[in-house]
Amino acid sequence: MDLARVAVTSPVGTWGVEGDEFGVTRVYMPNEPFAPTASGFAPVEDAADQLTQYFAGRRRSFAVTLAPVASTDFRRRVWATLAAIPYGEVRSYGQVAAAIGDPRAARAVGNANHANPWPIVVPCHRVVASNGLGGYGGGLDVKRFLLALEGAPLAPAAR
C-alpha cells in the first residue's frame, strides 16, 4: 500500500501528515524526519489543510479521517479521552487515568500519549503533569507553543 506524506509548516517547524485513501495513519512532529511525497489522497490533504488552519489560529477542533492502527484497548481508551479534551484546556496524566477508570495508571497514560500516532489531531499536548508541564515527544518548546497558541494553562485545574 502506498502512503502519501504532506508537509505542514508551523512556527515551530515542519509537521508531516501521512496516510492513504482510507485515512491518516500518522502525524509527524517537527523533530521527526519524514520525506514528503505527492498525495492525491483526500484524507491526507484535508488533515494537512486543517493543521494549517490550526497553526493560523483559525481552527479549534478537527474532523479528520483517522486510519485504523494496531494498538491496545488501553491506548485506544486514552486516545479517545484525549480527543475529548477541549481546545484551550489541559488535564493531568492522573486525571486522564481516572477518566478511563484506572486512576493508578498515570504513567501508562504517559506511555499511551507517547505512542499516539496523531499528535495535535488527538491532542496529547493537552496532558500535563500535576505539578507542571510534563513531557512531550515533540519537545517541551513545541508543547509550550501549542498550549500558548490555544491559550491553555501550563498546569491542570483542580477537579
Coordinates of C-alpha atoms in Angstrom, one line a residue:
M1 CA 0.0 0.0 0.0
D2 CA 1.4 3.4 -0.9
L3 CA 1.3 6.1 1.7
A4 CA 1.4 9.8 0.9
R5 CA 3.2 12.3 3.1
V6 CA 2.4 16.0 3.1
A7 CA 4.5 18.7 4.8
V8 CA 2.7 21.3 7.0
T9 CA 4.7 24.4 8.1
S10 CA 4.3 25.9 11.5
P11 CA 6.1 28.5 13.7
V12 CA 7.9 25.6 15.5
G13 CA 8.9 23.6 12.4
T14 CA 7.6 21.3 9.7
W15 CA 5.0 18.7 10.6
G16 CA 4.1 15.8 8.3
V17 CA 0.8 14.1 7.6
E18 CA 0.9 10.5 6.4
G19 CA -1.9 8.4 5.1
D20 CA -3.8 6.9 2.2
E21 CA -7.3 7.0 0.7
F22 CA -8.7 5.4 3.9
G23 CA -7.4 8.0 6.4
V24 CA -4.4 9.5 8.2
T25 CA -2.0 6.9 9.6
R26 CA 0.4 9.3 11.3
V27 CA 1.2 12.9 12.1
Y28 CA 5.0 13.5 12.3
M29 CA 6.2 16.1 14.8
P30 CA 8.9 18.7 13.7
N31 CA 11.7 16.7 15.3
E32 CA 10.8 13.5 13.3
P33 CA 12.3 13.0 9.9
F34 CA 9.9 12.2 7.1
A35 CA 10.0 12.5 3.3
P36 CA 7.1 14.4 1.6
T37 CA 5.6 12.7 -1.4
A38 CA 2.8 13.5 -3.9
S39 CA -0.5 13.0 -2.2
G40 CA -3.8 13.0 -4.1
F41 CA -5.5 11.3 -1.1
A42 CA -8.3 13.4 0.2
P43 CA -8.0 12.4 3.9
V44 CA -4.3 13.4 3.9
E45 CA -4.9 16.7 2.1
D46 CA -7.8 17.5 4.3
A47 CA -5.8 16.9 7.5
A48 CA -2.9 19.0 6.2
D49 CA -5.3 21.8 5.5
Q50 CA -6.9 21.6 9.0
L51 CA -3.5 21.6 10.6
T52 CA -2.6 24.7 8.6
Q53 CA -5.8 26.4 9.9
Y54 CA -5.0 25.3 13.4
F55 CA -1.5 26.9 13.3
A56 CA -3.0 30.1 11.9
G57 CA -5.4 30.2 14.9
R58 CA -8.5 29.5 12.7
R59 CA -9.3 26.0 13.9
R60 CA -10.1 24.7 17.3
S61 CA -11.2 21.1 16.5
F62 CA -10.5 18.5 13.9
A63 CA -12.7 16.5 11.6
V64 CA -10.0 14.2 10.2
T65 CA -10.5 10.6 9.0
L66 CA -8.1 8.5 11.0
A67 CA -6.9 5.2 9.6
P68 CA -7.1 2.2 12.0
V69 CA -3.8 1.4 13.6
A70 CA -2.7 -1.6 15.6
S71 CA -2.9 -0.8 19.3
T72 CA -4.1 -1.9 22.7
D73 CA -7.5 -1.3 24.1
F74 CA -5.9 0.8 26.9
R75 CA -4.3 3.1 24.4
R76 CA -7.5 3.5 22.4
R77 CA -9.3 4.5 25.6
V78 CA -6.6 7.0 26.4
W79 CA -6.7 8.4 22.9
A80 CA -10.5 8.7 23.0
T81 CA -10.2 10.6 26.3
L82 CA -7.5 12.9 24.8
A83 CA -9.8 13.7 21.8
A84 CA -12.4 14.9 24.3
I85 CA -10.2 17.5 26.0
P86 CA -11.5 20.8 24.8
Y87 CA -9.3 23.3 23.0
G88 CA -7.5 25.6 25.5
E89 CA -7.8 23.2 28.4
V90 CA -5.4 20.7 29.9
R91 CA -5.7 17.6 32.0
S92 CA -3.1 15.8 34.2
Y93 CA -2.0 12.3 33.4
G94 CA -3.8 11.3 36.6
Q95 CA -7.0 13.0 35.5
V96 CA -6.9 11.1 32.2
A97 CA -6.2 7.8 34.1
A98 CA -9.2 8.5 36.3
A99 CA -11.4 9.3 33.3
I100 CA -10.7 5.9 31.8
G101 CA -11.5 4.2 35.1
D102 CA -7.9 3.3 36.1
P103 CA -6.8 6.1 38.5
R104 CA -3.4 4.4 39.2
A105 CA -2.4 4.3 35.5
A106 CA -0.9 7.8 35.2
R107 CA 2.4 6.5 33.9
A108 CA 0.7 4.2 31.4
V109 CA -1.3 7.2 30.2
G110 CA 2.1 8.9 29.5
N111 CA 3.2 5.9 27.5
A112 CA -0.1 5.9 25.6
N113 CA 0.4 9.6 24.8
H114 CA 3.9 8.9 23.6
A115 CA 2.5 6.2 21.3
N116 CA -0.2 8.5 19.9
P117 CA 0.2 8.4 16.1
W118 CA -1.9 11.6 15.5
P119 CA -0.4 14.4 17.7
I120 CA -2.4 17.6 17.7
V121 CA -5.4 15.9 16.0
V122 CA -5.6 13.7 19.1
P123 CA -4.3 16.4 21.4
C124 CA -1.7 14.7 23.7
H125 CA -0.1 18.1 24.2
R126 CA -3.1 19.0 26.4
V127 CA -2.0 16.5 29.0
V128 CA 0.4 17.9 31.6
A129 CA 2.0 16.7 34.9
S130 CA 0.1 17.5 38.1
N131 CA 3.0 19.8 39.1
G132 CA 3.8 21.3 35.7
L133 CA 4.4 20.7 32.0
G134 CA 5.4 17.0 31.9
G135 CA 6.9 15.6 28.7
Y136 CA 6.2 15.7 25.0
G137 CA 7.5 13.7 22.2
G138 CA 8.0 16.8 20.1
G139 CA 9.9 18.6 22.8
L140 CA 8.8 20.9 25.6
D141 CA 9.3 24.1 23.4
V142 CA 6.8 22.7 20.9
K143 CA 4.4 21.7 23.8
R144 CA 4.6 25.2 25.2
F145 CA 4.0 26.7 21.8
L146 CA 0.9 24.6 21.2
L147 CA -0.6 25.4 24.7
A148 CA 0.2 29.1 24.2
L149 CA -1.5 29.0 20.8
E150 CA -4.6 27.7 22.5
G151 CA -4.4 30.0 25.5
A152 CA -4.2 26.9 27.7
P153 CA -2.6 26.9 31.2
L154 CA 0.6 25.0 31.8
A155 CA -0.9 23.2 34.8
P156 CA -4.2 21.4 35.3
A157 CA -7.0 23.0 37.3
A158 CA -8.1 21.1 40.4
R159 CA -11.1 18.9 39.7

